[in-house]
Amino acid sequence: MAEVVIVDHREQAGELAAHAIRSLIEQQPDAVLGLATGSTPLPVYQALARSLEANPLDVSAVRGFALDEYVGLPEGHPESYRAVITREVVEPLGLTPSLVHLPGYNSPAIETAGANYERDITDAGGIDLQILGIGSTGHIGFNEPGSSFASLTRIKTLTEQTRQDNARFFDSIDDVPRHCLTQGLGTILRARHLVLLAFGEGKADAIAAAVEGPLTASQPGSAIQLHPHVTVLVDEAAASKLQNADYYRYTWANRPDWQTI
Ligand code: PGA
């Protein structure tokens, strides 16, 4: 079962996740992070940047693999995930840019991009900690409903709902790409620790389906139930449709002193 932690505010979730990432890097200076984009993970990166500023740590050997990237944006577009990851993660944390990769980075041909990305993740020794958001469609990464639990990095078509959800980052919905490259659910399940975050009422159904619903490709987030080490960090609104919320609160309140996420 996933460990579900219901927090009062998103900054608290950011600090818990940042603490887990910092501890990992302290133990393993060349840790491999799986990086998510969107609004949800920002408190994690911000808390980690604050922690590194207050108490410096050498992060120059940390490696990163982004979950996904749009296909079809002009090179250097500010909403490409390469630009977003550079702006929100690499620069504020002081990571080494050449060690942080996005799907498609090493493959001019879209047909081979997925296989090349998988090879590079494997060559890096796999992802130690994967940060995840969840879409209102239930997607993790850009694995929209119907994605195979065994899927690996590949091209996908975004749902109209996801394009609408992401239109806030663009001048108009017409500018939101229709395609992406995304790690598959199978790729995500190979990471050693999944940290899924969600905030706000708009995520309540997707979180309930991911944590408590039946395993189904129609709710890609439910794939997390197959993973042995998952932490779900949610605010009250995103937790509002969880049937076992009281048990999760009880579990967290009574966790042993030695237990971290
Ligand atoms: P959001 O996106 O964090 O911007 O809500 C989450 C997702 O689509 O996975």
PDB file of C-alpha atoms and ligand atoms in Angstrom:
ATOM      1  CA  MET A   1       0.000   0.000   0.000  1.00  0.00           C
ATOM      2  CA  ALA A   2       1.084   3.428  -0.625  1.00  0.00           C
ATOM      3  CA  GLU A   3       1.863   5.558   2.373  1.00  0.00           C
ATOM      4  CA  VAL A   4      -0.557   8.467   2.217  1.00  0.00           C
ATOM      5  CA  VAL A   5       0.322  11.656   4.085  1.00  0.00           C
ATOM      6  CA  ILE A   6      -2.378  14.319   4.313  1.00  0.00           C
ATOM      7  CA  VAL A   7      -0.800  17.724   4.871  1.00  0.00           C
ATOM      8  CA  ASP A   8      -2.295  21.092   5.826  1.00  0.00           C
ATOM      9  CA  HIS A   9      -0.662  22.962   2.983  1.00  0.00           C
ATOM     10  CA  ARG A  10       1.407  22.242  -0.082  1.00  0.00           C
ATOM     11  CA  GLU A  11       4.580  23.784   1.366  1.00  0.00           C
ATOM     12  CA  GLN A  12       4.577  21.043   4.000  1.00  0.00           C
ATOM     13  CA  ALA A  13       4.398  18.402   1.259  1.00  0.00           C
ATOM     14  CA  GLY A  14       7.244  20.162  -0.528  1.00  0.00           C
ATOM     15  CA  GLU A  15       9.372  20.031   2.599  1.00  0.00           C
ATOM     16  CA  LEU A  16       8.725  16.328   3.204  1.00  0.00           C
ATOM     17  CA  ALA A  17       9.658  15.443  -0.372  1.00  0.00           C
ATOM     18  CA  ALA A  18      12.676  17.780  -0.336  1.00  0.00           C
ATOM     19  CA  HIS A  19      13.885  16.139   2.866  1.00  0.00           C
ATOM     20  CA  ALA A  20      13.664  12.697   1.240  1.00  0.00           C
ATOM     21  CA  ILE A  21      15.606  13.936  -1.805  1.00  0.00           C
ATOM     22  CA  ARG A  22      18.256  15.610   0.340  1.00  0.00           C
ATOM     23  CA  SER A  23      18.739  12.452   2.437  1.00  0.00           C
ATOM     24  CA  LEU A  24      19.103  10.427  -0.746  1.00  0.00           C
ATOM     25  CA  ILE A  25      21.770  12.776  -2.142  1.00  0.00           C
ATOM     26  CA  GLU A  26      23.624  12.754   1.190  1.00  0.00           C
ATOM     27  CA  GLN A  27      23.846   8.976   0.955  1.00  0.00           C
ATOM     28  CA  GLN A  28      24.417   8.851  -2.766  1.00  0.00           C
ATOM     29  CA  PRO A  29      25.899  12.030  -4.290  1.00  0.00           C
ATOM     30  CA  ASP A  30      25.216  10.834  -7.855  1.00  0.00           C
ATOM     31  CA  ALA A  31      21.582   9.909  -7.139  1.00  0.00           C
ATOM     32  CA  VAL A  32      19.248   9.678 -10.125  1.00  0.00           C
ATOM     33  CA  LEU A  33      16.112  11.805  -9.774  1.00  0.00           C
ATOM     34  CA  GLY A  34      12.973  11.469 -11.863  1.00  0.00           C
ATOM     35  CA  LEU A  35      11.742  15.018 -12.423  1.00  0.00           C
ATOM     36  CA  ALA A  36       8.156  16.111 -12.964  1.00  0.00           C
ATOM     37  CA  THR A  37       6.917  19.412 -14.372  1.00  0.00           C
ATOM     38  CA  GLY A  38       3.592  21.242 -13.933  1.00  0.00           C
ATOM     39  CA  SER A  39       2.517  23.292 -10.923  1.00  0.00           C
ATOM     40  CA  THR A  40       2.416  20.460  -8.398  1.00  0.00           C
ATOM     41  CA  PRO A  41       6.125  19.721  -7.867  1.00  0.00           C
ATOM     42  CA  LEU A  42       7.152  23.378  -7.538  1.00  0.00           C
ATOM     43  CA  PRO A  43       6.958  23.384  -3.702  1.00  0.00           C
ATOM     44  CA  VAL A  44       9.374  20.430  -3.710  1.00  0.00           C
ATOM     45  CA  TYR A  45      11.981  22.218  -5.816  1.00  0.00           C
ATOM     46  CA  GLN A  46      11.504  25.432  -3.854  1.00  0.00           C
ATOM     47  CA  ALA A  47      11.914  23.675  -0.492  1.00  0.00           C
ATOM     48  CA  LEU A  48      14.993  21.827  -1.742  1.00  0.00           C
ATOM     49  CA  ALA A  49      16.527  25.073  -3.037  1.00  0.00           C
ATOM     50  CA  ARG A  50      15.942  26.689   0.386  1.00  0.00           C
ATOM     51  CA  SER A  51      17.464  23.711   2.146  1.00  0.00           C
ATOM     52  CA  LEU A  52      20.554  23.771  -0.097  1.00  0.00           C
ATOM     53  CA  GLU A  53      20.956  27.490   0.460  1.00  0.00           C
ATOM     54  CA  ALA A  54      20.681  27.184   4.249  1.00  0.00           C
ATOM     55  CA  ASN A  55      22.859  24.107   4.429  1.00  0.00           C
ATOM     56  CA  PRO A  56      24.945  23.584   1.268  1.00  0.00           C
ATOM     57  CA  LEU A  57      25.483  20.126  -0.193  1.00  0.00           C
ATOM     58  CA  ASP A  58      27.431  19.131  -3.297  1.00  0.00           C
ATOM     59  CA  VAL A  59      24.780  18.304  -5.908  1.00  0.00           C
ATOM     60  CA  SER A  60      27.086  18.524  -8.925  1.00  0.00           C
ATOM     61  CA  ALA A  61      26.969  14.756  -9.542  1.00  0.00           C
ATOM     62  CA  VAL A  62      23.171  14.407  -9.206  1.00  0.00           C
ATOM     63  CA  ARG A  63      21.578  13.063 -12.372  1.00  0.00           C
ATOM     64  CA  GLY A  64      18.035  13.674 -13.592  1.00  0.00           C
ATOM     65  CA  PHE A  65      15.551  12.255 -16.074  1.00  0.00           C
ATOM     66  CA  ALA A  66      12.372  14.191 -16.785  1.00  0.00           C
ATOM     67  CA  LEU A  67       9.099  12.307 -16.991  1.00  0.00           C
ATOM     68  CA  ASP A  68       7.966  13.799 -20.238  1.00  0.00           C
ATOM     69  CA  GLU A  69       8.378  16.420 -22.960  1.00  0.00           C
ATOM     70  CA  TYR A  70       6.088  17.988 -25.515  1.00  0.00           C
ATOM     71  CA  VAL A  71       6.587  17.113 -29.147  1.00  0.00           C
ATOM     72  CA  GLY A  72       6.285  19.835 -31.758  1.00  0.00           C
ATOM     73  CA  LEU A  73       7.206  23.008 -29.893  1.00  0.00           C
ATOM     74  CA  PRO A  74       9.768  25.267 -31.531  1.00  0.00           C
ATOM     75  CA  GLU A  75      13.319  24.823 -30.183  1.00  0.00           C
ATOM     76  CA  GLY A  76      13.821  26.906 -27.040  1.00  0.00           C
ATOM     77  CA  HIS A  77      10.093  27.512 -26.436  1.00  0.00           C
ATOM     78  CA  PRO A  78       9.738  28.747 -22.823  1.00  0.00           C
ATOM     79  CA  GLU A  79       7.043  26.122 -22.078  1.00  0.00           C
ATOM     80  CA  SER A  80       9.025  23.208 -23.457  1.00  0.00           C
ATOM     81  CA  TYR A  81       9.787  20.995 -20.499  1.00  0.00           C
ATOM     82  CA  ARG A  82      13.481  21.414 -21.211  1.00  0.00           C
ATOM     83  CA  ALA A  83      13.074  25.140 -20.589  1.00  0.00           C
ATOM     84  CA  VAL A  84      10.809  24.535 -17.564  1.00  0.00           C
ATOM     85  CA  ILE A  85      13.200  22.016 -15.985  1.00  0.00           C
ATOM     86  CA  THR A  86      16.133  24.379 -16.568  1.00  0.00           C
ATOM     87  CA  ARG A  87      14.241  27.316 -15.012  1.00  0.00           C
ATOM     88  CA  GLU A  88      12.507  25.538 -12.120  1.00  0.00           C
ATOM     89  CA  VAL A  89      14.954  22.778 -11.236  1.00  0.00           C
ATOM     90  CA  VAL A  90      18.454  22.878 -12.722  1.00  0.00           C
ATOM     91  CA  GLU A  91      19.186  26.563 -12.090  1.00  0.00           C
ATOM     92  CA  PRO A  92      17.626  27.006  -8.619  1.00  0.00           C
ATOM     93  CA  LEU A  93      19.202  23.781  -7.323  1.00  0.00           C
ATOM     94  CA  GLY A  94      22.522  24.257  -9.075  1.00  0.00           C
ATOM     95  CA  LEU A  95      22.418  20.883 -10.825  1.00  0.00           C
ATOM     96  CA  THR A  96      24.871  20.109 -13.620  1.00  0.00           C
ATOM     97  CA  PRO A  97      22.899  20.797 -16.839  1.00  0.00           C
ATOM     98  CA  SER A  98      24.606  18.057 -18.863  1.00  0.00           C
ATOM     99  CA  LEU A  99      23.428  15.437 -16.328  1.00  0.00           C
ATOM    100  CA  VAL A 100      19.729  16.298 -16.619  1.00  0.00           C
ATOM    101  CA  HIS A 101      17.905  14.740 -19.552  1.00  0.00           C
ATOM    102  CA  LEU A 102      14.485  14.924 -21.175  1.00  0.00           C
ATOM    103  CA  PRO A 103      12.905  12.391 -23.529  1.00  0.00           C
ATOM    104  CA  GLY A 104      14.043  13.042 -27.074  1.00  0.00           C
ATOM    105  CA  TYR A 105      17.302  14.754 -26.054  1.00  0.00           C
ATOM    106  CA  ASN A 106      19.546  12.204 -27.683  1.00  0.00           C
ATOM    107  CA  SER A 107      17.398  11.173 -30.585  1.00  0.00           C
ATOM    108  CA  PRO A 108      16.670  13.302 -33.610  1.00  0.00           C
ATOM    109  CA  ALA A 109      14.245  10.615 -34.832  1.00  0.00           C
ATOM    110  CA  ILE A 110      11.050  10.315 -32.825  1.00  0.00           C
ATOM    111  CA  GLU A 111      10.828   6.593 -33.553  1.00  0.00           C
ATOM    112  CA  THR A 112      13.983   5.828 -31.565  1.00  0.00           C
ATOM    113  CA  ALA A 113      13.577   8.447 -28.820  1.00  0.00           C
ATOM    114  CA  GLY A 114      11.786   6.124 -26.421  1.00  0.00           C
ATOM    115  CA  ALA A 115      14.228   3.249 -26.702  1.00  0.00           C
ATOM    116  CA  ASN A 116      17.209   5.603 -26.360  1.00  0.00           C
ATOM    117  CA  TYR A 117      15.753   7.163 -23.234  1.00  0.00           C
ATOM    118  CA  GLU A 118      15.094   3.775 -21.670  1.00  0.00           C
ATOM    119  CA  ARG A 119      18.673   2.701 -22.442  1.00  0.00           C
ATOM    120  CA  ASP A 120      20.072   5.827 -20.801  1.00  0.00           C
ATOM    121  CA  ILE A 121      17.950   5.377 -17.669  1.00  0.00           C
ATOM    122  CA  THR A 122      19.107   1.769 -17.429  1.00  0.00           C
ATOM    123  CA  ASP A 123      22.754   2.756 -18.024  1.00  0.00           C
ATOM    124  CA  ALA A 124      22.447   5.303 -15.205  1.00  0.00           C
ATOM    125  CA  GLY A 125      21.440   2.461 -12.885  1.00  0.00           C
ATOM    126  CA  GLY A 126      17.741   3.342 -12.836  1.00  0.00           C
ATOM    127  CA  ILE A 127      15.843   6.156 -11.153  1.00  0.00           C
ATOM    128  CA  ASP A 128      16.226   6.323  -7.379  1.00  0.00           C
ATOM    129  CA  LEU A 129      13.376   8.696  -6.596  1.00  0.00           C
ATOM    130  CA  GLN A 130      10.638   9.651  -9.032  1.00  0.00           C
ATOM    131  CA  ILE A 131       8.570  12.760  -8.344  1.00  0.00           C
ATOM    132  CA  LEU A 132       5.055  12.540  -9.790  1.00  0.00           C
ATOM    133  CA  GLY A 133       2.045  14.770 -10.198  1.00  0.00           C
ATOM    134  CA  ILE A 134      -1.301  13.464 -11.404  1.00  0.00           C
ATOM    135  CA  GLY A 135      -3.528  14.952 -14.076  1.00  0.00           C
ATOM    136  CA  SER A 136      -7.257  15.478 -13.777  1.00  0.00           C
ATOM    137  CA  THR A 137      -7.549  12.641 -16.335  1.00  0.00           C
ATOM    138  CA  GLY A 138      -5.679  10.361 -13.927  1.00  0.00           C
ATOM    139  CA  HIS A 139      -2.485  10.437 -15.972  1.00  0.00           C
ATOM    140  CA  ILE A 140       0.951  10.119 -14.384  1.00  0.00           C
ATOM    141  CA  GLY A 141       3.668  11.337 -16.663  1.00  0.00           C
ATOM    142  CA  PHE A 142       1.594  11.865 -19.795  1.00  0.00           C
ATOM    143  CA  ASN A 143       0.241   8.313 -19.672  1.00  0.00           C
ATOM    144  CA  GLU A 144      -3.346   9.068 -20.496  1.00  0.00           C
ATOM    145  CA  PRO A 145      -6.182   6.601 -19.735  1.00  0.00           C
ATOM    146  CA  GLY A 146      -5.676   3.354 -21.623  1.00  0.00           C
ATOM    147  CA  SER A 147      -1.900   3.326 -21.188  1.00  0.00           C
ATOM    148  CA  SER A 148      -0.486  -0.119 -20.564  1.00  0.00           C
ATOM    149  CA  PHE A 149       0.943  -0.771 -17.119  1.00  0.00           C
ATOM    150  CA  ALA A 150       3.929  -2.276 -18.962  1.00  0.00           C
ATOM    151  CA  SER A 151       4.482   0.731 -21.251  1.00  0.00           C
ATOM    152  CA  LEU A 152       7.927   2.271 -21.676  1.00  0.00           C
ATOM    153  CA  THR A 153       8.974   5.689 -22.964  1.00  0.00           C
ATOM    154  CA  ARG A 154       7.137   6.448 -26.197  1.00  0.00           C
ATOM    155  CA  ILE A 155       5.110   9.025 -28.069  1.00  0.00           C
ATOM    156  CA  LYS A 156       1.564   9.631 -26.827  1.00  0.00           C
ATOM    157  CA  THR A 157      -1.361  11.805 -27.857  1.00  0.00           C
ATOM    158  CA  LEU A 158      -2.586  14.199 -25.156  1.00  0.00           C
ATOM    159  CA  THR A 159      -6.280  14.153 -24.321  1.00  0.00           C
ATOM    160  CA  GLU A 160      -8.257  17.313 -24.978  1.00  0.00           C
ATOM    161  CA  GLN A 161      -8.748  17.583 -21.199  1.00  0.00           C
ATOM    162  CA  THR A 162      -4.987  17.653 -20.615  1.00  0.00           C
ATOM    163  CA  ARG A 163      -4.534  20.233 -23.373  1.00  0.00           C
ATOM    164  CA  GLN A 164      -7.176  22.405 -21.701  1.00  0.00           C
ATOM    165  CA  ASP A 165      -5.575  21.901 -18.277  1.00  0.00           C
ATOM    166  CA  ASN A 166      -2.204  22.985 -19.653  1.00  0.00           C
ATOM    167  CA  ALA A 167      -3.518  25.848 -21.788  1.00  0.00           C
ATOM    168  CA  ARG A 168      -2.855  28.206 -18.846  1.00  0.00           C
ATOM    169  CA  PHE A 169       0.853  28.010 -19.670  1.00  0.00           C
ATOM    170  CA  PHE A 170       0.306  29.084 -23.294  1.00  0.00           C
ATOM    171  CA  ASP A 171      -1.209  32.118 -25.061  1.00  0.00           C
ATOM    172  CA  SER A 172      -4.013  29.979 -26.456  1.00  0.00           C
ATOM    173  CA  ILE A 173      -5.122  26.355 -26.406  1.00  0.00           C
ATOM    174  CA  ASP A 174      -4.195  26.184 -30.080  1.00  0.00           C
ATOM    175  CA  ASP A 175      -0.562  26.513 -29.028  1.00  0.00           C
ATOM    176  CA  VAL A 176      -0.672  23.451 -26.733  1.00  0.00           C
ATOM    177  CA  PRO A 177       0.982  20.524 -28.487  1.00  0.00           C
ATOM    178  CA  ARG A 178      -1.061  17.420 -29.276  1.00  0.00           C
ATOM    179  CA  HIS A 179       1.780  14.971 -28.769  1.00  0.00           C
ATOM    180  CA  CYS A 180       4.416  14.212 -26.214  1.00  0.00           C
ATOM    181  CA  LEU A 181       7.124  11.775 -25.293  1.00  0.00           C
ATOM    182  CA  THR A 182       6.569  10.281 -21.876  1.00  0.00           C
ATOM    183  CA  GLN A 183       8.105   7.684 -19.636  1.00  0.00           C
ATOM    184  CA  GLY A 184       5.703   4.753 -19.586  1.00  0.00           C
ATOM    185  CA  LEU A 185       3.924   3.339 -16.580  1.00  0.00           C
ATOM    186  CA  GLY A 186       6.399   0.457 -16.757  1.00  0.00           C
ATOM    187  CA  THR A 187       9.289   2.950 -16.654  1.00  0.00           C
ATOM    188  CA  ILE A 188       7.778   4.712 -13.651  1.00  0.00           C
ATOM    189  CA  LEU A 189       7.231   1.415 -11.833  1.00  0.00           C
ATOM    190  CA  ARG A 190      10.957   0.613 -12.154  1.00  0.00           C
ATOM    191  CA  ALA A 191      11.965   3.653 -10.101  1.00  0.00           C
ATOM    192  CA  ARG A 192      12.956   2.714  -6.559  1.00  0.00           C
ATOM    193  CA  HIS A 193      10.757   5.239  -4.723  1.00  0.00           C
ATOM    194  CA  LEU A 194       7.705   7.064  -6.082  1.00  0.00           C
ATOM    195  CA  VAL A 195       6.617  10.341  -4.504  1.00  0.00           C
ATOM    196  CA  LEU A 196       3.234  11.373  -5.866  1.00  0.00           C
ATOM    197  CA  LEU A 197       1.926  14.814  -4.957  1.00  0.00           C
ATOM    198  CA  ALA A 198      -1.510  16.340  -5.539  1.00  0.00           C
ATOM    199  CA  PHE A 199      -3.205  19.481  -4.314  1.00  0.00           C
ATOM    200  CA  GLY A 200      -6.706  20.864  -4.697  1.00  0.00           C
ATOM    201  CA  GLU A 201     -10.186  19.545  -5.231  1.00  0.00           C
ATOM    202  CA  GLY A 202      -9.626  19.055  -8.947  1.00  0.00           C
ATOM    203  CA  LYS A 203      -7.302  16.136  -8.128  1.00  0.00           C
ATOM    204  CA  ALA A 204      -9.573  14.398  -5.565  1.00  0.00           C
ATOM    205  CA  ASP A 205     -11.117  11.901  -7.997  1.00  0.00           C
ATOM    206  CA  ALA A 206      -7.787  11.038  -9.596  1.00  0.00           C
ATOM    207  CA  ILE A 207      -6.165  10.506  -6.187  1.00  0.00           C
ATOM    208  CA  ALA A 208      -9.022   8.329  -4.917  1.00  0.00           C
ATOM    209  CA  ALA A 209      -8.796   6.215  -8.084  1.00  0.00           C
ATOM    210  CA  ALA A 210      -5.001   5.972  -7.896  1.00  0.00           C
ATOM    211  CA  VAL A 211      -4.808   5.043  -4.214  1.00  0.00           C
ATOM    212  CA  GLU A 212      -8.012   3.111  -3.564  1.00  0.00           C
ATOM    213  CA  GLY A 213      -9.606   2.317  -6.901  1.00  0.00           C
ATOM    214  CA  PRO A 214      -9.281  -0.919  -8.840  1.00  0.00           C
ATOM    215  CA  LEU A 215      -6.152  -1.470 -10.901  1.00  0.00           C
ATOM    216  CA  THR A 216      -7.137  -0.324 -14.348  1.00  0.00           C
ATOM    217  CA  ALA A 217      -5.466   1.219 -17.362  1.00  0.00           C
ATOM    218  CA  SER A 218      -8.466   3.560 -17.433  1.00  0.00           C
ATOM    219  CA  GLN A 219      -6.961   5.169 -14.315  1.00  0.00           C
ATOM    220  CA  PRO A 220      -3.224   5.174 -15.037  1.00  0.00           C
ATOM    221  CA  GLY A 221      -2.439   6.455 -11.537  1.00  0.00           C
ATOM    222  CA  SER A 222      -3.703   3.164 -10.116  1.00  0.00           C
ATOM    223  CA  ALA A 223      -0.438   1.624 -11.385  1.00  0.00           C
ATOM    224  CA  ILE A 224       1.189   2.945  -8.195  1.00  0.00           C
ATOM    225  CA  GLN A 225      -0.565   0.138  -6.305  1.00  0.00           C
ATOM    226  CA  LEU A 226       1.864  -2.279  -7.966  1.00  0.00           C
ATOM    227  CA  HIS A 227       4.902  -0.495  -6.525  1.00  0.00           C
ATOM    228  CA  PRO A 228       6.490  -1.499  -3.198  1.00  0.00           C
ATOM    229  CA  HIS A 229       7.546   2.009  -2.084  1.00  0.00           C
ATOM    230  CA  VAL A 230       5.142   4.843  -2.825  1.00  0.00           C
ATOM    231  CA  THR A 231       4.577   8.024  -0.845  1.00  0.00           C
ATOM    232  CA  VAL A 232       1.455  10.044  -1.667  1.00  0.00           C
ATOM    233  CA  LEU A 233       1.525  13.630  -0.367  1.00  0.00           C
ATOM    234  CA  VAL A 234      -1.856  15.351  -0.611  1.00  0.00           C
ATOM    235  CA  ASP A 235      -3.618  18.329   0.890  1.00  0.00           C
ATOM    236  CA  GLU A 236      -7.064  18.012   2.475  1.00  0.00           C
ATOM    237  CA  ALA A 237      -8.836  18.954  -0.761  1.00  0.00           C
ATOM    238  CA  ALA A 238      -7.028  16.353  -2.870  1.00  0.00           C
ATOM    239  CA  ALA A 239      -7.610  13.790  -0.075  1.00  0.00           C
ATOM    240  CA  SER A 240     -11.308  14.594   0.224  1.00  0.00           C
ATOM    241  CA  LYS A 241     -12.518  11.514  -1.687  1.00  0.00           C
ATOM    242  CA  LEU A 242     -10.276   8.965   0.032  1.00  0.00           C
ATOM    243  CA  GLN A 243     -12.386   6.484   1.977  1.00  0.00           C
ATOM    244  CA  ASN A 244      -9.587   5.546   4.350  1.00  0.00           C
ATOM    245  CA  ALA A 245      -8.401   9.089   5.068  1.00  0.00           C
ATOM    246  CA  ASP A 246      -8.815   8.633   8.828  1.00  0.00           C
ATOM    247  CA  TYR A 247      -6.588   5.572   8.763  1.00  0.00           C
ATOM    248  CA  TYR A 248      -3.903   7.444   6.796  1.00  0.00           C
ATOM    249  CA  ARG A 249      -4.013  10.280   9.342  1.00  0.00           C
ATOM    250  CA  TYR A 250      -3.783   7.768  12.190  1.00  0.00           C
ATOM    251  CA  THR A 251      -0.870   5.958  10.554  1.00  0.00           C
ATOM    252  CA  TRP A 252       1.089   9.167  10.038  1.00  0.00           C
ATOM    253  CA  ALA A 253       0.346  10.497  13.532  1.00  0.00           C
ATOM    254  CA  ASN A 254       1.540   7.210  15.055  1.00  0.00           C
ATOM    255  CA  ARG A 255       4.555   6.558  12.855  1.00  0.00           C
ATOM    256  CA  PRO A 256       7.628   5.242  14.634  1.00  0.00           C
ATOM    257  CA  ASP A 257      10.369   7.808  15.416  1.00  0.00           C
ATOM    258  CA  TRP A 258      12.733   6.195  12.931  1.00  0.00           C
ATOM    259  CA  GLN A 259      10.316   6.295  10.034  1.00  0.00           C
ATOM    260  CA  THR A 260      10.776   8.785   7.215  1.00  0.00           C
ATOM    261  CA  ILE A 261       8.885   8.875   3.956  1.00  0.00           C
TER     262      ILE A 261
HETATM  263  P1  PGA B   1      -0.206  20.048 -12.588  1.00  0.00           P
HETATM  264  O1  PGA B   1      -0.133  18.835 -13.603  1.00  0.00           O
HETATM  265  O2  PGA B   1       0.821  19.780 -11.552  1.00  0.00           O
HETATM  266  O3  PGA B   1       0.160  21.270 -13.382  1.00  0.00           O
HETATM  267  O4  PGA B   1      -1.581  20.066 -12.027  1.00  0.00           O
HETATM  268  C1  PGA B   1      -0.044  17.529 -13.101  1.00  0.00           C
HETATM  269  C2  PGA B   1       0.007  16.542 -14.231  1.00  0.00           C
HETATM  270  O5  PGA B   1      -0.552  16.813 -15.308  1.00  0.00           O
HETATM  271  O6  PGA B   1       0.614  15.478 -14.064  1.00  0.00           O
END
